[in-house]
Every structure is written in C-alpha cells, then in structure tokens.
Amino acid sequence: MLPAKPNCHNEVSFKRFLSVGTHKTKKITQSCCRRKMEEKEDDTKISIADPIQDHQETTFSFDFRTEFLQDENKTPFFKPRSRRRRRDTCVIFAFVIIHLVVFLITMAVNDCGYNSHGDCAFKALGRMSFQPLLENPFLGPSASALDKMGAIRKTLLAEHQTWRLFMCPLLHAGVFHFMINLLCIIFLGIYLEKEFGSIRTGIIYMLSAFSGTLVTAIFVRDSPAVCSSGALFGLLGATVSALTRNWKFYTNKVAALLTLFFVAGFNLMLGLLPYMDNYSSIGSMISGFLLGLVLFYTPKLRQVAQNKIGLCEYGVKSSFNWKQKLDRPVLRSASLILFSLLFVGLLVAVLLGINISHYCRWCRYIDCIPYKRWSCNDLTSSCETMGGDKELTLTCMGNGNFRVFPFTNISQERTQDLCTLICS
C-alpha cells in the first residue's frame, strides 16, 4: 500500500517517502517539487523586480511632494503672508478718520443752506447739504469753501500761502470722491500695513501724498484743486513695486496687476472732472513706486515671541535677518537717490514759483477734458453786478451770459463762485 502524498515543503516526510523506493511515486514527487521550485523562482524574480518599481514610485511621490511644498510657500497677492490683527493696522485707520473729520468740517464751512440761500442738493441735511450737481458733480462743497479749507490755486500760491501744500492732501471734491478714495485706500493700505508694517506704510503714504501735492503746485491752473487722491496713488505705486519685486512669492499675479491698473485708470478718469487733480495722482504714483522699491523688501517672516514692537504693532513679530535687510542694495540705493532728487527738485520749483503750465499748453488735458459746463483754460472771471431790492443779476463780461438770482445778500466769495459758473 502506497503512503500518503508527500508535502514538498516538509523535508522529513519527503525522505520517508523516498525510502519506499517506488519508482512511480518518486517520479510524481520529483515533478511536484520541480513545480514548487519554479514557482519559488518566479516569486524570487518578482521580488527582485519589485524594489526597483517601488523606488520609482517613491521617487515620483517625493518629487510631487516637493513641488507641492514649493507651491505651498506661495500665497495669493492681497492675502498677507504675516498674520497681524486688525488693531495692528492703526495707521491707515488714523488717516481715514482724519480725512473724515476734515470732510465734515469742509461741509460745515460750506453751509449751503445759508451761503447758497437753499439752492442745494439734499436740503434735508441742512448745514451739511451739498452744492447742486451743475456746480459740483461730486456732491460736495463750493469752490470758495475749498479755497477756505486749503485747496491749491495758482493765484493763491502766488501769494506764498504755503500752508495749502499740507492741507490740500486732506481735501475731497465731494462725497462721491470721498467714498471711492477712502474705500481704495482702506483696501490697499490694510494689505500693505499687514504685509510690511505700519511704519513703512505710513512713511510711503505721507511722502508720496506730499510729493504729489508738489507736482500739482507746479502745474496748477487758476481753479481750486484738491489732492487727496495722491495718497491713494502713492499706495498703488508702492503695491506695484511690492508685487514686481517679490514676484516669486505670489500666485495670481496677472490678476493682481489688472486689478491695480483698473483702480488707477478709474480714478484717473474721475480726475478729469472739476476740482480733482491728476497731476498729484501721477506724481504720487511715481513717488510711491520708488519708495516701495526702497522699503518693501522680501517679506520672509518667521514667528518669534509675542510682544509689542514698533508703532501700533502687536502680536506676531516679524524678524528680518541682515541678508534680507541688504536685499538688492543697488536697486534700493538707486531708487532712494531718484526719489530724493525728484522730491528736492519739486520743492525747489515750488518755492521759486515755477509753473510749467505756462510752457506746456497741452498739459492741461491730462487734468481736464473741455466740456460746455467748464473750461480747461485759466479763466479770469469778471461779472457785472446789478442788484435790486429782491433780485441780483450777474452778467459775464467775457461771453455775455447772465443769470438772475432771487436774493441780494451774498458774500463776495460766493459771488465769484456764481460768476465762474456763468462764464464757464
């Protein structure tokens, strides 16, 4: 009787089976073991080839993770890399509050209900009501009120009223101008302050705004001009320099540039209307761009101890090593020199009373588009006044236009406003 079929993996049972001596059984057993050995060899080949495949898969996975980490280090523009809290953006909010206070004071000084004898827009606002749209398309004060508050005018600068250079950047042409300008300043200013700090953002805000006012002073015509848009364009220029200089740290850069150009273009179009000034916008944008190249170096931040640092900066402290502080010294030095030469040159030109508009006739179209309700030329408005008991008649000596007003008690400044309106 033949023994049971042997197990090829069991060496003891295999030897017992060989001892029986049956030829047929040996042949079956040898073929069985041969198949088992071939299966083992195939498994060995597969196991030898598998580490190479595993290594290739591991290498691919490592490259993918590295690429993912590189993309993870980039952030969308307008999303600050640092994490300062809202109270750390006190400089921009301080400027916004100052602009709001000055605008309210300007409207109170305007007092349309009294000075214009009720010929106002939104009369329900009383003392704070606006001049008619025909007089001020931005729903704001009169030209004489802007003159009182510090608007720049060629004849007033000729009288060496230099204090206007400091008040003009705080004035707005009207409520529309105020809302658009302040919303854009908040949008850009908070981002820059969170990304680069309050001190540097505040320096760029003030220096670029004042530089734009100096540009206005050497191009201004004999009509009031306000320069509050200069601060906005200074922040725009600084934002463009921050984006281009730190290009590798951000995503969606083309969309960010298009957004900045849209904001600039829209505000420049508004600057073609009366009272707003495009000269300050252009000058401030150039100044802001140069200052951004100087101050907005690579924003590589690391977390350190939480304590108070700098002006109004709390929470996460930004640490910059010497390599970052000396980042691109040639570019920063050249930008600083260019800005210094521009600033000093403009200041000297203003103090000497230079007015480029006398030599550049076409330059006025940068700031104004001729329209039937206003003129882009210097107007020496002169009107003949005829008054009765209840009516006042003003006749423009230049074009013969006249208008009858149902009042007589009117100030000389307001008379000049109405004369300019009739002659334009």
C-alpha angles and dihedrals in degrees: 000000000000120000122244120283109280126241108236092209093056109079095190095054089045092057092047089052093050090053091065089070098213108154095207093049091050091052093051091046094049092051090048092052092044090057091049091051092049090051089050091051090050090050089049092053092049092048090051093050095044097071091058091051090045090050091052091050090047091050091050092048092050092051090050093051091047091052090047092052091050090053090045090060090061121081132195114264114258088034106101116231090212122065108225118160126241094264089060090068094067097129096064092044090049090055090047091053091048091052091049093051093048092049092051091049090049092053091047091052090048092056095179094187092063105028095042095036094239096311091132143123116248094013090184088076089068112195090010095054119125134245115258117278091247088062099037117014091194094061095247144116130312125268092254091054090052089050091053092050095051111275115162118251128167096236092048093050088051086063089059095248092159093163086080090070088068098041099044095072089059097054128095128200093226147321093290091052090045095053097044094045096046094046091053092046091052092047095051099030097054091050093049093044093051092045102042107014139261099272097054093043091049092049092052091045095054100037095046092046092051092045090053090051090054090053089052091051093059094046102034122129128209094281129085116271129188122205106197091118088066092078091052093051090046089058090045092054092046091049091052091051091048091051096047095042095047093036096139094056097062141065128208089035096154091053090050092052091049090051092052093047091049092053091047094047094047093051092046089055089053088050090067090070123086121287095012116101128215095186091070090046093054094043093047093049092054091046092047092050093052093045090048090056089052101044108023102075125164109314099223104153131182129189117255135161115320110244139124115290133175125331114342092334115135135162118021112039119214116226121199122183125216092263090059093044090054092045110147096346094181093055093045094047093048091049092049092050092049093049092047092051091047093048096046092045093052092047093051091047092053094047090050091051096241115168115189093192088078090063100034111056096174093052091083090071090066087067103029142031114209113248136167092252096052141017132227092213128086108270123202094198114206124173136182112233123213117178134186134175095285107006138061123202121199119191121188111231092207103055104008096243116147139184134194119221124196094229140059108192099088131142123245092245092053091047089056090051092054092044091054090049092052095045096047 
